[in-house]
Every structure is written in C-alpha cells, then in structure tokens.
Tab-separated table of C-alpha atoms in Angstrom:
chain	number	residue	atom	x	y	z
A	523	MET	CA	32.516	14.714	10.543
A	524	SER	CA	34.332	16.567	13.064
A	525	ARG	CA	37.257	15.336	14.796
A	526	ALA	CA	36.799	16.214	18.728
A	527	LEU	CA	39.493	17.182	20.945
A	528	LEU	CA	39.524	18.032	24.389
A	529	VAL	CA	42.284	19.889	25.671
A	530	THR	CA	42.937	20.195	29.609
A	531	GLY	CA	44.728	24.040	30.714
A	532	GLY	CA	44.165	25.132	27.261
A	533	ALA	CA	43.172	28.311	29.030
A	534	GLY	CA	46.810	28.727	29.768
A	535	PHE	CA	50.374	29.193	28.761
A	536	ILE	CA	50.921	26.500	25.749
A	537	GLY	CA	47.607	24.907	26.539
A	538	SER	CA	45.931	28.365	24.508
A	539	SER	CA	48.670	28.526	22.041
A	540	PHE	CA	47.936	24.919	20.718
A	541	VAL	CA	44.287	25.219	20.705
A	542	ARG	CA	44.683	27.134	18.822
A	543	LEU	CA	46.544	25.966	16.674
A	544	ALA	CA	44.260	22.867	16.967
A	545	LEU	CA	41.746	24.906	15.261
A	546	ALA	CA	43.662	26.261	12.620
A	547	SER	CA	45.268	23.146	11.566
A	548	ASP	CA	41.581	21.776	10.500
A	549	PRO	CA	38.534	22.857	9.656
A	550	SER	CA	36.758	19.684	10.747
A	551	ALA	CA	38.818	20.701	14.272
A	552	VAL	CA	36.570	21.450	17.301
A	553	VAL	CA	37.907	21.630	20.220
A	554	VAL	CA	36.950	21.232	23.773
A	555	THR	CA	39.427	23.308	26.835
A	556	LEU	CA	38.292	22.083	29.988
A	557	ASP	CA	39.851	24.761	32.827
A	558	LYS	CA	40.039	25.629	36.151
A	559	LEU	CA	40.967	28.852	36.367
A	560	THR	CA	43.411	28.818	38.584
A	561	TYR	CA	45.625	32.024	39.236
A	562	ALA	CA	47.694	30.079	36.243
A	563	GLY	CA	44.477	30.149	32.984
A	564	ASN	CA	42.858	33.379	32.314
A	565	ARG	CA	39.848	33.946	30.117
A	566	GLU	CA	41.346	35.524	28.488
A	567	SER	CA	44.067	34.550	26.538
A	568	LEU	CA	40.963	32.842	24.335
A	569	ALA	CA	39.550	36.263	23.687
A	570	ASP	CA	40.171	36.261	19.966
A	571	LEU	CA	38.330	32.940	20.331
A	572	ALA	CA	34.771	34.493	21.696
A	573	GLY	CA	33.008	33.617	18.465
A	574	GLU	CA	34.329	30.832	16.672
A	575	THR	CA	31.900	27.843	16.488
A	576	ARG	CA	34.318	25.664	16.595
A	577	HIS	CA	35.561	26.210	19.967
A	578	VAL	CA	33.433	25.028	23.465
A	579	PHE	CA	35.094	26.220	26.760
A	580	VAL	CA	34.530	24.580	29.798
A	581	GLN	CA	35.381	25.694	34.019
A	582	GLY	CA	35.771	22.631	35.414
A	583	ASP	CA	38.671	20.334	37.065
A	584	ILE	CA	39.762	17.491	35.905
A	585	GLY	CA	39.593	16.249	39.579
A	586	ASP	CA	36.060	16.326	38.160
A	587	GLY	CA	34.834	12.131	37.208
A	588	ALA	CA	31.681	12.621	36.456
A	589	LEU	CA	31.972	16.027	34.621
A	590	LEU	CA	34.743	14.261	31.698
A	591	GLU	CA	31.759	11.251	31.652
A	592	GLN	CA	29.668	13.476	30.681
A	593	LEU	CA	31.668	15.602	28.398
A	594	PHE	CA	33.917	12.650	26.716
A	595	ARG	CA	29.872	10.582	26.426
A	596	ASP	CA	28.602	14.662	24.532
A	597	HIS	CA	31.707	14.650	21.829
A	598	ALA	CA	32.805	11.074	21.491
A	599	PHE	CA	36.862	13.128	21.284
A	600	ALA	CA	39.289	11.032	19.726
A	601	ALA	CA	41.850	12.761	21.607
A	602	VAL	CA	43.361	14.236	24.463
A	603	VAL	CA	46.051	16.502	24.910
A	604	HIS	CA	46.771	16.964	28.325
A	605	PHE	CA	48.090	19.574	29.964
A	606	ALA	CA	46.474	20.682	32.992
A	607	ALA	CA	48.555	20.560	35.804
A	608	GLU	CA	50.452	22.769	38.870
A	609	SER	CA	53.257	23.465	37.477
A	610	HIS	CA	55.752	26.206	39.251
A	611	VAL	CA	58.845	24.720	41.333
A	612	ASP	CA	58.118	27.227	43.987
A	613	ARG	CA	55.261	26.380	44.308
A	614	SER	CA	55.536	23.367	45.067
A	615	ILE	CA	57.941	23.572	46.927
A	616	ASP	CA	54.962	25.744	49.997
A	617	SER	CA	52.381	23.849	49.075
A	618	PRO	CA	52.947	20.256	47.191
A	619	GLU	CA	49.657	18.771	48.163
A	620	GLU	CA	47.800	20.553	45.444
A	621	PHE	CA	50.371	19.424	43.143
A	622	LEU	CA	49.927	15.783	43.952
A	623	ALA	CA	46.058	16.160	44.048
A	624	THR	CA	45.863	17.630	40.103
A	625	ASN	CA	49.334	16.509	38.205
A	626	VAL	CA	48.658	13.049	39.355
A	627	LEU	CA	44.957	12.193	40.495
A	628	GLY	CA	43.963	14.319	38.418
A	629	THR	CA	45.642	12.983	35.515
A	630	PHE	CA	44.512	10.000	37.078
A	631	ARG	CA	41.071	10.325	36.661
A	632	LEU	CA	41.733	12.292	33.109
A	633	LEU	CA	42.981	8.367	31.888
A	634	GLU	CA	39.680	6.585	33.288
A	635	CYS	CA	37.418	8.170	31.931
A	636	ALA	CA	39.360	7.807	29.175
A	637	ARG	CA	39.812	4.127	28.747
A	638	ARG	CA	36.136	3.997	29.982
A	639	GLN	CA	35.119	5.625	26.801
A	640	ARG	CA	37.374	6.041	24.021
A	641	ARG	CA	36.568	5.292	20.382
A	642	ALA	CA	38.826	3.421	17.827
A	643	GLY	CA	41.500	5.516	16.405
A	644	PHE	CA	41.950	7.618	19.743
A	645	ARG	CA	44.481	9.103	21.336
A	646	PHE	CA	45.646	10.612	24.566
A	647	LEU	CA	49.043	13.051	24.634
A	648	GLN	CA	50.543	13.422	28.618
A	649	VAL	CA	51.751	16.592	28.247
A	650	SER	CA	55.652	16.914	29.866
A	651	THR	CA	58.377	18.088	31.604
A	652	ASP	CA	62.837	18.393	31.361
A	653	GLU	CA	62.027	18.078	35.127
A	654	VAL	CA	61.192	14.801	35.769
A	655	TYR	CA	64.623	13.497	34.568
A	656	GLY	CA	66.372	16.080	37.315
A	657	SER	CA	70.192	17.789	36.474
A	658	LEU	CA	72.967	17.428	34.239
A	659	GLY	CA	76.153	18.467	34.722
A	660	PRO	CA	78.216	21.010	33.037
A	661	ALA	CA	79.379	18.540	30.065
A	662	ALA	CA	77.117	15.825	29.854
A	663	PRO	CA	74.780	14.825	27.127
A	664	GLY	CA	71.157	15.832	27.045
A	665	PHE	CA	67.797	14.669	28.709
A	666	ALA	CA	67.349	11.754	25.739
A	667	GLU	CA	63.622	9.649	26.291
A	668	THR	CA	65.805	6.965	27.935
A	669	HIS	CA	67.516	8.686	30.733
A	670	ALA	CA	65.875	7.561	34.158
A	671	TYR	CA	63.236	9.645	35.713
A	672	GLN	CA	65.016	11.796	38.938
A	673	PRO	CA	62.740	14.807	40.043
A	674	ASN	CA	63.890	17.318	42.394
A	675	SER	CA	61.345	18.720	43.598
A	676	PRO	CA	57.737	18.308	44.770
A	677	TYR	CA	57.078	20.433	40.707
A	678	SER	CA	58.805	17.390	38.600
A	679	ALA	CA	58.050	14.128	40.839
A	680	SER	CA	53.574	14.476	40.777
A	681	LYS	CA	54.549	14.924	37.009
A	682	ALA	CA	56.737	11.679	37.364
A	683	GLY	CA	54.304	10.140	38.620
A	684	ALA	CA	51.333	11.034	36.302
A	685	ASP	CA	54.323	9.999	32.810
A	686	HIS	CA	54.081	7.129	34.867
A	687	LEU	CA	50.674	5.903	35.181
A	688	ALA	CA	50.085	7.088	31.764
A	689	ARG	CA	52.627	4.935	30.477
A	690	ALA	CA	50.733	2.062	33.161
A	691	TYR	CA	48.109	2.628	31.752
A	692	PHE	CA	49.486	2.003	28.034
A	693	HIS	CA	50.618	-1.464	29.195
A	694	THR	CA	48.132	-2.706	31.114
A	695	TYR	CA	44.137	-1.305	29.583
A	696	ASP	CA	45.952	-0.542	25.519
A	697	LEU	CA	45.122	3.183	25.755
A	698	ALA	CA	46.608	5.160	22.903
A	699	VAL	CA	49.243	7.228	25.465
A	700	LEU	CA	51.559	8.993	23.550
A	701	THR	CA	54.098	11.353	26.298
A	702	THR	CA	56.189	14.583	25.771
A	703	ASN	CA	58.513	15.764	27.629
A	704	CYS	CA	59.942	19.723	26.261
A	705	SER	CA	62.178	21.882	27.850
A	706	ASN	CA	61.201	25.693	29.076
A	707	ASN	CA	59.128	27.355	27.051
A	708	TYR	CA	58.704	31.547	26.405
A	709	GLY	CA	56.024	33.694	24.473
A	710	PRO	CA	52.819	35.162	24.802
A	711	ARG	CA	50.840	35.415	27.117
A	712	GLN	CA	52.657	33.505	30.529
A	713	PHE	CA	51.487	33.820	33.241
A	714	PRO	CA	53.771	36.480	35.586
A	715	GLU	CA	55.480	34.456	38.148
A	716	LYS	CA	57.593	32.594	35.061
A	717	LEU	CA	61.622	34.387	34.648
A	718	ILE	CA	60.663	35.795	30.940
A	719	PRO	CA	57.508	38.124	31.449
A	720	LEU	CA	58.364	38.322	35.695
A	721	VAL	CA	61.242	40.303	33.880
A	722	LEU	CA	60.078	42.219	31.752
A	723	LEU	CA	57.626	43.665	33.049
A	724	ASN	CA	59.326	44.771	36.379
A	725	ALA	CA	61.702	46.049	34.169
A	726	LEU	CA	58.711	48.088	32.130
A	727	ALA	CA	57.904	49.009	35.854
A	728	GLY	CA	61.586	50.198	36.962
A	729	ARG	CA	61.750	47.282	39.564
A	730	PRO	CA	64.642	45.130	40.494
A	731	LEU	CA	64.813	41.887	37.836
A	732	PRO	CA	64.720	39.307	39.896
A	733	ILE	CA	67.917	36.083	39.838
A	734	TYR	CA	68.495	33.453	42.224
A	735	GLY	CA	71.418	32.044	43.435
A	736	ASP	CA	74.743	32.935	40.693
A	737	GLY	CA	72.581	33.299	37.277
A	738	GLN	CA	74.472	30.259	36.279
A	739	ASN	CA	71.366	27.738	36.377
A	740	VAL	CA	71.163	26.260	32.546
A	741	ARG	CA	68.150	25.960	30.807
A	742	ASP	CA	66.845	25.409	27.180
A	743	TRP	CA	64.374	26.821	26.034
A	744	LEU	CA	62.014	26.423	23.590
A	745	TYR	CA	59.114	29.332	21.563
A	746	VAL	CA	55.576	28.015	22.699
A	747	GLU	CA	54.310	27.776	19.130
A	748	ASP	CA	57.185	25.710	17.773
A	749	HIS	CA	57.002	23.332	21.923
A	750	CYS	CA	52.679	23.642	20.652
A	751	HIS	CA	53.737	22.740	16.569
A	752	ALA	CA	55.713	19.477	17.643
A	753	ILE	CA	52.116	18.290	20.094
A	754	LEU	CA	50.183	18.490	16.965
A	755	ARG	CA	53.052	16.603	15.136
A	756	VAL	CA	53.185	13.772	18.003
A	757	LEU	CA	49.158	13.733	18.417
A	758	GLU	CA	49.124	13.073	14.679
A	759	ALA	CA	52.050	10.171	13.975
A	760	GLY	CA	53.755	9.742	17.838
A	761	ARG	CA	53.848	5.667	18.098
A	762	PRO	CA	51.539	5.170	20.649
A	763	GLY	CA	53.419	4.355	23.557
A	764	GLU	CA	56.549	6.271	23.255
A	765	VAL	CA	57.951	8.878	24.589
A	766	TYR	CA	58.650	11.993	22.737
A	767	ASN	CA	61.153	14.912	23.884
A	768	ILE	CA	61.181	18.442	22.842
A	769	GLY	CA	63.916	20.877	22.930
A	770	GLY	CA	64.524	24.409	21.552
A	771	SER	CA	68.405	23.429	20.630
A	772	CYS	CA	69.425	27.140	22.739
A	773	GLU	CA	70.972	26.163	26.310
A	774	LEU	CA	71.622	29.895	28.302
A	775	THR	CA	72.446	30.059	31.379
A	776	ASN	CA	69.550	32.330	33.581
A	777	LEU	CA	71.673	35.778	33.426
A	778	THR	CA	72.838	35.436	29.453
A	779	LEU	CA	68.764	34.596	28.954
A	780	VAL	CA	68.172	38.064	31.510
A	781	GLY	CA	71.004	39.829	29.184
A	782	GLU	CA	69.278	39.232	26.291
A	783	LEU	CA	65.674	40.376	27.317
A	784	CYS	CA	66.940	43.218	28.332
A	785	THR	CA	69.006	43.999	25.055
A	786	THR	CA	65.975	43.748	23.004
A	787	LEU	CA	63.701	45.642	25.786
A	788	ASP	CA	67.087	48.445	25.192
A	789	ARG	CA	66.036	48.681	20.810
A	790	LEU	CA	62.253	48.735	21.387
A	791	THR	CA	61.844	50.420	23.881
A	792	PRO	CA	64.706	51.673	25.975
A	793	ARG	CA	64.608	53.431	29.693
A	794	ALA	CA	64.025	57.181	30.146
A	795	ASP	CA	67.472	58.123	31.094
A	796	GLY	CA	69.193	55.947	28.642
A	797	ALA	CA	70.699	52.796	30.732
A	798	SER	CA	70.643	49.735	30.130
A	799	TYR	CA	67.669	47.194	31.102
A	800	CYS	CA	71.133	45.164	33.083
A	801	GLU	CA	71.470	48.038	35.587
A	802	GLN	CA	68.247	46.859	37.725
A	803	ILE	CA	69.643	43.045	37.719
A	804	LYS	CA	69.246	41.740	41.068
A	805	PHE	CA	70.791	38.483	43.052
A	806	VAL	CA	68.587	36.760	45.312
A	807	ALA	CA	68.919	33.830	47.740
A	808	ASP	CA	68.852	30.155	45.916
A	809	ARG	CA	65.224	28.065	45.976
A	810	PRO	CA	65.613	24.670	47.293
A	811	GLY	CA	66.467	22.050	45.517
A	812	HIS	CA	66.981	24.302	42.433
A	813	ASP	CA	68.645	22.075	38.929
A	814	ARG	CA	70.972	23.498	38.035
A	815	ARG	CA	71.549	22.069	34.045
A	816	TYR	CA	68.457	20.871	31.976
A	817	SER	CA	69.349	20.174	28.200
A	818	ILE	CA	66.888	17.906	25.643
A	819	ASP	CA	68.058	15.828	23.332
A	820	HIS	CA	65.164	16.464	20.100
A	821	ALA	CA	67.556	13.875	18.201
A	822	LYS	CA	63.941	11.064	18.419
A	823	ILE	CA	61.120	13.520	17.035
A	824	THR	CA	63.357	15.136	14.046
A	825	SER	CA	64.118	11.634	13.286
A	826	GLU	CA	60.945	10.386	13.235
A	827	LEU	CA	58.326	13.009	12.672
A	828	GLY	CA	60.369	15.112	10.839
A	829	TRP	CA	60.357	18.133	13.313
A	830	GLN	CA	62.788	20.994	13.575
A	831	PRO	CA	61.891	24.063	16.287
A	832	ARG	CA	61.928	27.054	13.988
A	833	GLU	CA	62.607	30.343	16.205
A	834	THR	CA	65.932	31.339	17.094
A	835	LEU	CA	66.674	33.156	20.837
A	836	ALA	CA	66.454	35.656	18.880
A	837	SER	CA	63.393	35.987	16.893
A	838	GLY	CA	61.602	34.441	20.050
A	839	MET	CA	62.800	36.843	21.851
A	840	GLU	CA	61.240	40.117	19.882
A	841	LYS	CA	57.878	38.149	19.081
A	842	THR	CA	57.475	38.146	22.617
A	843	VAL	CA	58.825	41.115	23.702
A	844	ARG	CA	56.101	42.872	21.280
A	845	TRP	CA	53.392	40.271	22.536
A	846	TYR	CA	53.787	42.219	25.792
A	847	LEU	CA	54.845	45.738	25.240
A	848	GLU	CA	51.017	45.520	22.715
A	849	ASN	CA	49.425	44.130	25.243
A	850	GLN	CA	49.115	45.757	28.407
A	851	ALA	CA	45.947	44.959	29.093
A	852	TRP	CA	46.259	41.524	29.363
A	853	CYS	CA	49.582	41.758	31.649
A	854	GLU	CA	47.877	43.943	33.552
A	855	ALA	CA	44.476	41.840	33.709
A	856	VAL	CA	47.023	38.679	35.195
A	857	THR	CA	49.246	40.680	37.760
A	858	ARG	CA	46.441	41.885	39.952
A	859	ASN	CA	46.967	37.835	41.034
A	860	ALA	CA	50.640	38.059	41.163
A	861	LYS	CA	51.636	39.484	44.438
A	862	TYR	CA	52.474	36.074	45.442
A	863	ARG	CA	55.284	35.588	43.362
A	864	LEU	CA	56.880	39.171	42.645
A	865	GLU	CA	56.927	39.631	46.293
A	866	ARG	CA	58.919	35.787	46.703
A	867	LEU	CA	61.355	37.118	44.274
A	868	GLY	CA	62.127	40.682	46.422
A	869	ALA	CA	59.983	42.449	43.387
A	870	LEU	CA	57.148	43.594	45.735
A	871	PRO	CA	57.270	44.210	49.239
A	872	ALA	CA	55.064	42.085	51.378
A	873	GLY	CA	51.592	42.963	52.606
C-alpha cells in the first residue's frame, strides 16, 4: 500500500527539495504538493517531476479548510510536512497581516484538519526557523531547543505563533506533532530576494551587491539538501512532541559569506575585466530590528537521530553557484517577480 504525504509549500525552495528527496527515498511514497504559488512558489521548481505518477500537484491555499478536508479524504495521509509560509523579514515589515494570515491562521486550519482526519500512525511535522529564538550575543552558545522564544520581527513572531499552536495540538489533542527549527538555508532554486541568489544574480548582471548595515550580522548557513535529510529523519524517527534544531555548523558574517560567494564566482566565471566581483559590494541602510547573530546547536538531532550536515560551505557554495550558472532560464523566469526585493536593496532603479 502506498504511503501518502502532504507537503505544503512544496513548490518553494526548501519544499521542492524535500519533495524530490521523499520520492527518491521511498518507492512506495505518494507525495501531494499543495502550494498557493505566490511570488516564492514556482512550478518550474518541480518541472523535472512532470512525468512522475507518484507526485500530485494541487494549487491551493492552506487557509482553505474545504480543500484540506477533501485532500485528506482523497489521500488518507500518513503525514504532513508543513513548509508553507510567508518567510521574508522585509516583506513582513511592509505587510505583517499577510504573515499572520498564512503563518498563524493557515497553520491553524491545517492542524484542525489533521486533528479530525488523522489515521493511526499519523505525523505532523512543523517546519520552523531559528528566528523565533531572537538574537544572540557574540559569545553566547548556539540556540538549543530549550531556548526561550524571543521573536523580533512580524515574520518570526508569526512563525512563533504557529509553533505554539503546533505544540498545543500535541498536548491538547494528542496529535503527533514534531517541530524543526533550522538555520539559514542556501542552495539551488532559492527565490532571488534572499541574500545568496540575490548577490549571485546581481554579480553576473554587473549590479551592486547589497549588504545590510556593516555586514557583520552573523548567520549559521545550512545547505538545503542537508536540511531536507534532517527533516526526513525527524519524520521517520523523531519523538512526537519534541523539537529538533537543525544547523549547518557554519557561522559567518554576511560580509564574509558574500566574499566567499564572490571568490567562487571569480573562479567559475571570471569578470571580463579580470577584477573580483567583491568590487561590486555596496553597503545599504540596515533594516529595522535586524537580529545580530543566529547560531544553532544541533547536538540533539545528532545524538538522538544520527544526523549531521554533509556539505561544507565550500562544497555547498560550489554546487549552488554551478546550479545557477547552468539554469539561467529558471533564474530569468523567477526574477520577473523579484522586482520588489531588488528595488528595496537599490539593485534596480525604482519605477
């Protein structure tokens, strides 16, 4: 008998990577991808699965309770992996209500449907972020699962709300909920308002490489496929009601990260004038409430479930840059919708 999974937000960056992994890892798996196809969701990210009979794509909103009920009846899901979210801090500052509607109310609708329609052995995996924990000082230990929630943006506050709902459904309704909190992801098919693809595509186009403030904000970087392997491992063997933090063991300032990206570009596709892409770096005004440092302690998932990141920054960056260089058609298709972000960072003239 086939094992059906519902993957919300499966046409997005991390979700599409997970859909591929789930199908490849289990020959009996049927994956239903539910995605609203907002600016960050792209059918092109799943184009290679067009002939895969075990993959079903549904365009729809997690806030649509009737649609969710129908999908649960049709497929008798063994699990839900919930990626769908508004996920960019800048957009949350401009339009916080959209984040509350999707991240909080949408998660509520999904949990309610799962509670009513679950089968024996059903699992619900809430995919969250390290941003719910707030900001760390320079010498503070990394975020452990016991760290207090201290969100500092409408985005992180909305994800914190969703996490708390998921926790409540475990304790109140005995729904087998698992939560993962990850550090910054990078890799192929990431929407180009995020730092690495934005800088990469701007570099190739000869535009400025925008970095907020002084460039000393620190993030822990995680290759997307490593993240997806961790999620699959938690789904398979994690303990219901538990939280698992997923990090890349790769803390870097934004300025250092962009420098590493430029060095990789210098090697793989040098500028015609022989200069380094680093010369295009431009510092721009910092955003409000910009957290200074994130760091993940992933000792729990490593000790309990045996997961470790496989990619180093060098290997992950190489794979990422090569993918973007070899997939310019994908980049051109998605950047038609990227004007918002590019204008905000001064990479395109307003108009």
